[in-house]
Amino acid sequence: MHKLAIVTDLHADINRLTPADLTRLRDYLEEQQISRLHLAGDTANKVDRALEVVSLFNEVIPTTFHWGNHEMADITQEQDFEDFSNQQFLNFKTMALSEQKIFVGVNGWYDYQFSDMKDTNEIVRLKNLFWYDRMIQRQGTDPEISQRVCERLYQVLATIPKEKQIVLATHFVPQAEFIVQHTGKYARWNHLNAFLGSKAFGETLDNFENIEHVIFGHTHRRFGTHQLGETTYHCRPFGYYFEWQLTKEFVLNNQLAEVFNPTKMRGVLRRHQAAFDTYKQTHLLEEFQRSLTIIDY
């Protein structure tokens, strides 16, 4: 039996993960006899940094990757978004895991369909105000890009024999079941659902009954494992340090806040940086374990 591990949203730079930290995580994967690793986007903000992380893991475990939106902000050539020239880049490509299982990687994108806003101009204005992706320079509108992604994905999946089982990793949210609808004073956050994923992407997947597993991230909310029809969906993003479970435990156990609100934790952590760094080193591996999806093949 072999094991494929998938990790999304490692954010090695924002999380200030050192080579020693990453080596600890790699050593754990090796101890667990992981046969292959796939990094499913937002490994780092800079392409070079993401490639360094891929290289470190690949020294011990065969490692593939595709982009998330954060790496895309550092891409300047249009072809590098979907056809980056690197042997380990797995986007619109298939890899045979076994005689029965085929692994597919695809960046994905978003088409605004998960938002409660209907005015496309307003959605674009919102994106350009503060969303990270305003720095990404691509050809076409977001819905046009998403449509191209779905069409190309369909073509790839259609080449896989129906008797084969498909494991697919993507970055963005593929199904509405994983979109949180906020209420009350947080209802305005529903506007940002526009940038989380694509309804059409999920509909593309629904055409293929032999898709056994779909692994994704981007939402920074861990949904765990859910069965939708014939497909098992997995969402366990590593996420930002101020969102982690270990951070919540550090803050609440030390009574640094009455309520844990990730958006307000960065200042709290800066004021207690040394203590947090020590706690982080002790519990980082546990956080990594929570973010792992492992598929047997």
Short mmCIF file of C-alpha atoms in Angstrom, two decimals:
data_model
loop_
_atom_site.label_atom_id
_atom_site.label_comp_id
_atom_site.label_asym_id
_atom_site.label_seq_id
_atom_site.Cartn_x
_atom_site.Cartn_y
_atom_site.Cartn_z
CA MET A 1 0.00 0.00 0.00
CA HIS A 2 1.25 3.46 -0.94
CA LYS A 3 0.20 6.86 0.41
CA LEU A 4 -0.35 10.21 -1.28
CA ALA A 5 -0.31 13.24 1.04
CA ILE A 6 -1.85 16.55 -0.06
CA VAL A 7 -1.28 19.88 1.70
CA THR A 8 -2.90 23.18 0.77
CA ASP A 9 -2.20 26.74 1.90
CA LEU A 10 1.15 26.14 3.55
CA HIS A 11 2.00 29.87 3.23
CA ALA A 12 5.61 29.20 4.16
CA ASP A 13 6.60 32.88 4.05
CA ILE A 14 3.63 34.43 5.88
CA ASN A 15 3.88 31.68 8.49
CA ARG A 16 7.64 32.24 8.76
CA LEU A 17 8.39 28.55 8.34
CA THR A 18 12.14 28.04 8.50
CA PRO A 19 14.07 25.29 6.70
CA ALA A 20 14.26 23.55 10.07
CA ASP A 21 10.46 23.75 10.43
CA LEU A 22 9.90 22.34 6.96
CA THR A 23 12.44 19.60 7.56
CA ARG A 24 10.53 18.55 10.68
CA LEU A 25 7.37 18.32 8.62
CA ARG A 26 9.18 16.37 5.91
CA ASP A 27 10.64 13.99 8.47
CA TYR A 28 7.16 13.34 9.82
CA LEU A 29 5.88 12.48 6.34
CA GLU A 30 8.80 10.13 5.88
CA GLU A 31 8.05 8.46 9.22
CA GLN A 32 4.46 7.97 8.08
CA GLN A 33 5.79 6.26 4.94
CA ILE A 34 4.26 8.80 2.60
CA SER A 35 5.06 7.77 -0.97
CA ARG A 36 4.16 11.03 -2.70
CA LEU A 37 3.41 14.61 -1.67
CA HIS A 38 1.39 17.20 -3.55
CA LEU A 39 1.32 20.88 -2.57
CA ALA A 40 -2.03 22.20 -3.78
CA GLY A 41 -1.43 25.93 -3.99
CA ASP A 42 -0.51 28.91 -1.83
CA THR A 43 2.72 27.26 -0.81
CA ALA A 44 4.24 30.76 -0.72
CA ASN A 45 3.69 34.27 -2.07
CA LYS A 46 6.72 34.16 -4.34
CA VAL A 47 7.32 31.55 -7.03
CA ASP A 48 10.98 31.12 -6.08
CA ARG A 49 10.07 30.54 -2.45
CA ALA A 50 7.41 28.00 -3.43
CA LEU A 51 9.94 26.16 -5.59
CA GLU A 52 12.40 26.10 -2.69
CA VAL A 53 9.76 24.43 -0.51
CA VAL A 54 8.94 21.92 -3.24
CA SER A 55 12.64 21.16 -3.65
CA LEU A 56 13.15 20.61 0.08
CA PHE A 57 10.35 18.06 0.29
CA ASN A 58 11.35 16.47 -3.01
CA GLU A 59 14.80 15.65 -1.65
CA VAL A 60 13.17 12.83 0.30
CA ILE A 61 9.62 12.38 -1.04
CA PRO A 62 8.59 12.72 -4.71
CA THR A 63 6.72 16.03 -4.68
CA THR A 64 4.43 17.71 -7.19
CA PHE A 65 2.59 21.02 -6.98
CA HIS A 66 0.27 23.47 -8.63
CA TRP A 67 -0.45 27.13 -8.00
CA GLY A 68 -2.84 28.94 -5.73
CA ASN A 69 -3.74 32.59 -6.10
CA HIS A 70 -0.82 33.76 -3.95
CA GLU A 71 1.88 32.42 -6.28
CA MET A 72 -0.04 33.80 -9.25
CA ALA A 73 0.55 37.35 -8.05
CA ASP A 74 4.25 36.74 -8.73
CA ILE A 75 3.75 35.41 -12.28
CA THR A 76 4.48 37.74 -15.20
CA GLN A 77 4.17 35.44 -18.23
CA GLU A 78 0.68 34.30 -19.24
CA GLN A 79 1.74 30.75 -20.10
CA ASP A 80 3.18 30.26 -16.62
CA PHE A 81 -0.25 30.37 -14.98
CA GLU A 82 -1.42 27.09 -16.48
CA ASP A 83 1.64 25.66 -18.26
CA PHE A 84 4.59 26.48 -16.03
CA SER A 85 7.73 24.79 -17.31
CA ASN A 86 8.70 22.52 -14.43
CA GLN A 87 8.60 18.72 -14.33
CA GLN A 88 6.94 18.73 -10.91
CA PHE A 89 4.20 21.18 -11.91
CA LEU A 90 0.99 19.13 -12.11
CA ASN A 91 -1.73 21.21 -13.72
CA PHE A 92 -4.14 19.73 -16.27
CA LYS A 93 -1.90 16.69 -16.10
CA THR A 94 -2.48 13.14 -14.96
CA MET A 95 -0.23 10.84 -12.97
CA ALA A 96 -0.79 7.11 -12.55
CA LEU A 97 -0.69 6.26 -8.86
CA SER A 98 -1.52 2.61 -9.49
CA GLU A 99 -3.23 0.53 -12.14
CA GLN A 100 -6.58 1.71 -10.81
CA LYS A 101 -5.95 5.23 -9.46
CA ILE A 102 -5.11 8.33 -11.50
CA PHE A 103 -4.04 11.59 -9.87
CA VAL A 104 -5.00 14.90 -11.49
CA GLY A 105 -3.82 18.36 -10.46
CA VAL A 106 -5.49 21.60 -11.50
CA ASN A 107 -5.09 25.15 -10.20
CA GLY A 108 -8.74 26.11 -10.66
CA TRP A 109 -10.16 29.65 -10.43
CA TYR A 110 -13.36 31.51 -9.50
CA ASP A 111 -16.37 32.80 -11.41
CA TYR A 112 -18.23 34.96 -8.80
CA GLN A 113 -21.17 32.51 -8.66
CA PHE A 114 -20.78 31.86 -4.92
CA SER A 115 -21.27 35.54 -4.05
CA ASP A 116 -24.50 37.13 -2.89
CA MET A 117 -23.66 40.09 -5.15
CA LYS A 118 -25.06 40.03 -8.68
CA ASP A 119 -23.51 43.17 -10.15
CA THR A 120 -20.26 42.08 -11.81
CA ASN A 121 -18.94 45.64 -11.88
CA GLU A 122 -19.41 45.89 -8.12
CA ILE A 123 -17.66 42.57 -7.59
CA VAL A 124 -14.69 43.72 -9.67
CA ARG A 125 -14.61 47.03 -7.78
CA LEU A 126 -14.56 45.13 -4.48
CA LYS A 127 -11.74 42.91 -5.70
CA ASN A 128 -9.67 45.89 -6.82
CA LEU A 129 -10.16 47.67 -3.50
CA PHE A 130 -8.35 45.21 -1.27
CA TRP A 131 -8.45 41.56 -2.40
CA TYR A 132 -4.98 40.06 -2.77
CA ASP A 133 -5.71 38.93 -6.32
CA ARG A 134 -5.91 42.50 -7.59
CA MET A 135 -2.16 42.13 -8.14
CA ILE A 136 -2.62 39.21 -10.56
CA GLN A 137 -2.36 40.18 -14.22
CA ARG A 138 -4.09 37.63 -16.46
CA GLN A 139 -5.74 37.66 -19.85
CA GLY A 140 -9.53 37.75 -19.63
CA THR A 141 -12.07 38.37 -16.90
CA ASP A 142 -12.35 36.03 -13.95
CA PRO A 143 -15.48 34.30 -15.34
CA GLU A 144 -13.72 33.90 -18.70
CA ILE A 145 -10.64 32.42 -17.05
CA SER A 146 -12.82 30.08 -15.01
CA GLN A 147 -14.68 28.95 -18.12
CA ARG A 148 -11.39 28.16 -19.87
CA VAL A 149 -10.29 26.18 -16.82
CA CYS A 150 -13.52 24.16 -16.78
CA GLU A 151 -13.36 23.42 -20.49
CA ARG A 152 -9.77 22.26 -20.32
CA LEU A 153 -10.42 20.22 -17.18
CA TYR A 154 -13.31 18.45 -18.89
CA GLN A 155 -11.05 17.54 -21.79
CA VAL A 156 -8.44 16.08 -19.42
CA LEU A 157 -10.94 14.09 -17.37
CA ALA A 158 -12.62 12.75 -20.50
CA THR A 159 -9.36 11.05 -21.52
CA ILE A 160 -9.32 8.91 -18.36
CA PRO A 161 -11.01 5.51 -18.77
CA LYS A 162 -14.24 5.23 -16.78
CA GLU A 163 -13.00 2.16 -14.93
CA LYS A 164 -10.14 4.17 -13.40
CA GLN A 165 -10.60 5.96 -10.08
CA ILE A 166 -9.63 9.64 -10.08
CA VAL A 167 -8.03 11.57 -7.24
CA LEU A 168 -8.13 15.29 -8.02
CA ALA A 169 -6.38 18.14 -6.22
CA THR A 170 -7.28 21.77 -6.82
CA HIS A 171 -6.84 24.99 -4.93
CA PHE A 172 -10.19 26.76 -5.08
CA VAL A 173 -13.55 25.72 -3.65
CA PRO A 174 -15.40 23.43 -6.08
CA GLN A 175 -18.83 23.04 -4.47
CA ALA A 176 -21.37 25.37 -2.83
CA GLU A 177 -21.60 23.06 0.18
CA PHE A 178 -18.25 24.46 1.33
CA ILE A 179 -19.23 28.12 1.10
CA VAL A 180 -20.15 29.65 4.46
CA GLN A 181 -23.13 32.01 4.45
CA HIS A 182 -22.59 34.58 7.17
CA THR A 183 -25.37 36.37 9.02
CA GLY A 184 -25.75 39.44 11.20
CA LYS A 185 -22.83 41.82 11.41
CA TYR A 186 -20.67 39.42 9.39
CA ALA A 187 -23.09 39.18 6.44
CA ARG A 188 -20.91 41.50 4.35
CA TRP A 189 -18.30 38.74 4.22
CA ASN A 190 -20.65 36.91 1.84
CA HIS A 191 -19.57 39.39 -0.85
CA LEU A 192 -16.09 37.85 -0.75
CA ASN A 193 -17.43 34.40 -1.57
CA ALA A 194 -17.14 35.63 -5.16
CA PHE A 195 -13.42 34.90 -5.01
CA LEU A 196 -13.50 31.50 -3.33
CA GLY A 197 -14.28 29.15 -6.18
CA SER A 198 -16.45 28.16 -9.09
CA LYS A 199 -19.87 26.57 -9.28
CA ALA A 200 -19.17 25.57 -12.88
CA PHE A 201 -15.98 23.80 -11.78
CA GLY A 202 -18.04 21.60 -9.47
CA GLU A 203 -20.56 20.95 -12.22
CA THR A 204 -17.69 19.84 -14.44
CA LEU A 205 -16.60 17.35 -11.80
CA ASP A 206 -20.17 16.09 -11.45
CA ASN A 207 -19.99 14.74 -15.01
CA PHE A 208 -17.50 12.07 -13.95
CA GLU A 209 -18.73 9.35 -11.60
CA ASN A 210 -15.23 7.88 -11.33
CA ILE A 211 -13.88 10.87 -9.37
CA GLU A 212 -13.26 9.21 -6.02
CA HIS A 213 -11.57 12.04 -4.09
CA VAL A 214 -11.31 15.82 -4.47
CA ILE A 215 -8.90 17.75 -2.25
CA PHE A 216 -8.96 21.56 -2.08
CA GLY A 217 -8.19 24.54 0.15
CA HIS A 218 -8.20 28.34 -0.30
CA THR A 219 -11.13 28.89 2.06
CA HIS A 220 -8.85 28.68 5.15
CA ARG A 221 -11.66 26.85 6.91
CA ARG A 222 -11.19 23.17 7.64
CA PHE A 223 -14.26 21.23 6.62
CA GLY A 224 -12.59 17.85 7.01
CA THR A 225 -14.06 15.04 4.91
CA HIS A 226 -17.53 15.10 3.33
CA GLN A 227 -19.27 12.78 0.92
CA LEU A 228 -21.14 14.39 -1.97
CA GLY A 229 -22.65 11.79 -4.25
CA GLU A 230 -19.99 9.32 -5.32
CA THR A 231 -17.11 11.66 -4.45
CA THR A 232 -15.34 12.26 -1.15
CA TYR A 233 -14.28 15.88 -0.67
CA HIS A 234 -11.42 16.86 1.65
CA CYS A 235 -10.67 20.38 2.88
CA ARG A 236 -7.94 20.86 5.50
CA PRO A 237 -5.95 23.99 4.62
CA PHE A 238 -2.89 24.68 6.75
CA GLY A 239 -3.81 28.38 6.71
CA TYR A 240 -2.29 31.45 8.34
CA TYR A 241 -0.59 31.26 11.73
CA PHE A 242 -3.20 33.54 13.31
CA GLU A 243 -5.95 31.09 12.29
CA TRP A 244 -4.35 27.92 13.63
CA GLN A 245 -5.81 25.72 16.32
CA LEU A 246 -2.52 25.96 18.20
CA THR A 247 -2.86 29.76 18.15
CA LYS A 248 -6.39 29.55 19.52
CA GLU A 249 -5.16 27.32 22.33
CA PHE A 250 -2.22 29.63 23.07
CA VAL A 251 -4.42 32.72 23.23
CA LEU A 252 -7.26 31.23 25.27
CA ASN A 253 -5.08 29.17 27.62
CA ASN A 254 -3.09 32.29 28.47
CA GLN A 255 -6.24 34.42 28.72
CA LEU A 256 -4.95 36.87 26.12
CA ALA A 257 -8.47 37.38 24.74
CA GLU A 258 -11.96 36.53 25.90
CA VAL A 259 -12.98 35.38 22.42
CA PHE A 260 -10.72 34.02 19.69
CA ASN A 261 -11.18 36.10 16.54
CA PRO A 262 -8.43 35.29 14.01
CA THR A 263 -8.70 38.68 12.31
CA LYS A 264 -7.71 40.38 15.57
CA MET A 265 -4.93 38.03 16.66
CA ARG A 266 -1.88 39.43 14.88
CA GLY A 267 -1.51 42.32 17.30
CA VAL A 268 -2.04 40.03 20.29
CA LEU A 269 0.64 37.65 19.05
CA ARG A 270 3.13 40.44 18.38
CA ARG A 271 2.80 41.56 21.98
CA HIS A 272 3.62 38.03 23.13
CA GLN A 273 5.93 37.03 20.27
CA ALA A 274 8.59 35.17 22.24
CA ALA A 275 6.09 33.06 24.16
CA PHE A 276 4.11 32.34 21.00
CA ASP A 277 7.24 31.32 19.08
CA THR A 278 8.09 28.82 21.81
CA TYR A 279 4.55 27.44 21.84
CA LYS A 280 4.53 27.28 18.05
CA GLN A 281 7.72 25.22 17.97
CA THR A 282 6.23 22.76 20.45
CA HIS A 283 2.92 22.31 18.63
CA LEU A 284 3.70 23.02 14.96
CA LEU A 285 3.77 19.35 14.01
CA GLU A 286 0.32 18.83 15.52
CA GLU A 287 -1.01 21.69 13.39
CA PHE A 288 0.57 20.17 10.30
CA GLN A 289 -1.04 16.82 11.08
CA ARG A 290 -4.46 18.50 11.19
CA SER A 291 -3.91 19.85 7.68
CA LEU A 292 -2.92 16.59 6.02
CA THR A 293 -5.10 14.64 3.64
CA ILE A 294 -3.73 11.17 2.99
CA ILE A 295 -5.05 8.96 0.21
CA ASP A 296 -4.10 5.29 0.06
CA TYR A 297 -3.38 3.77 -3.31
#
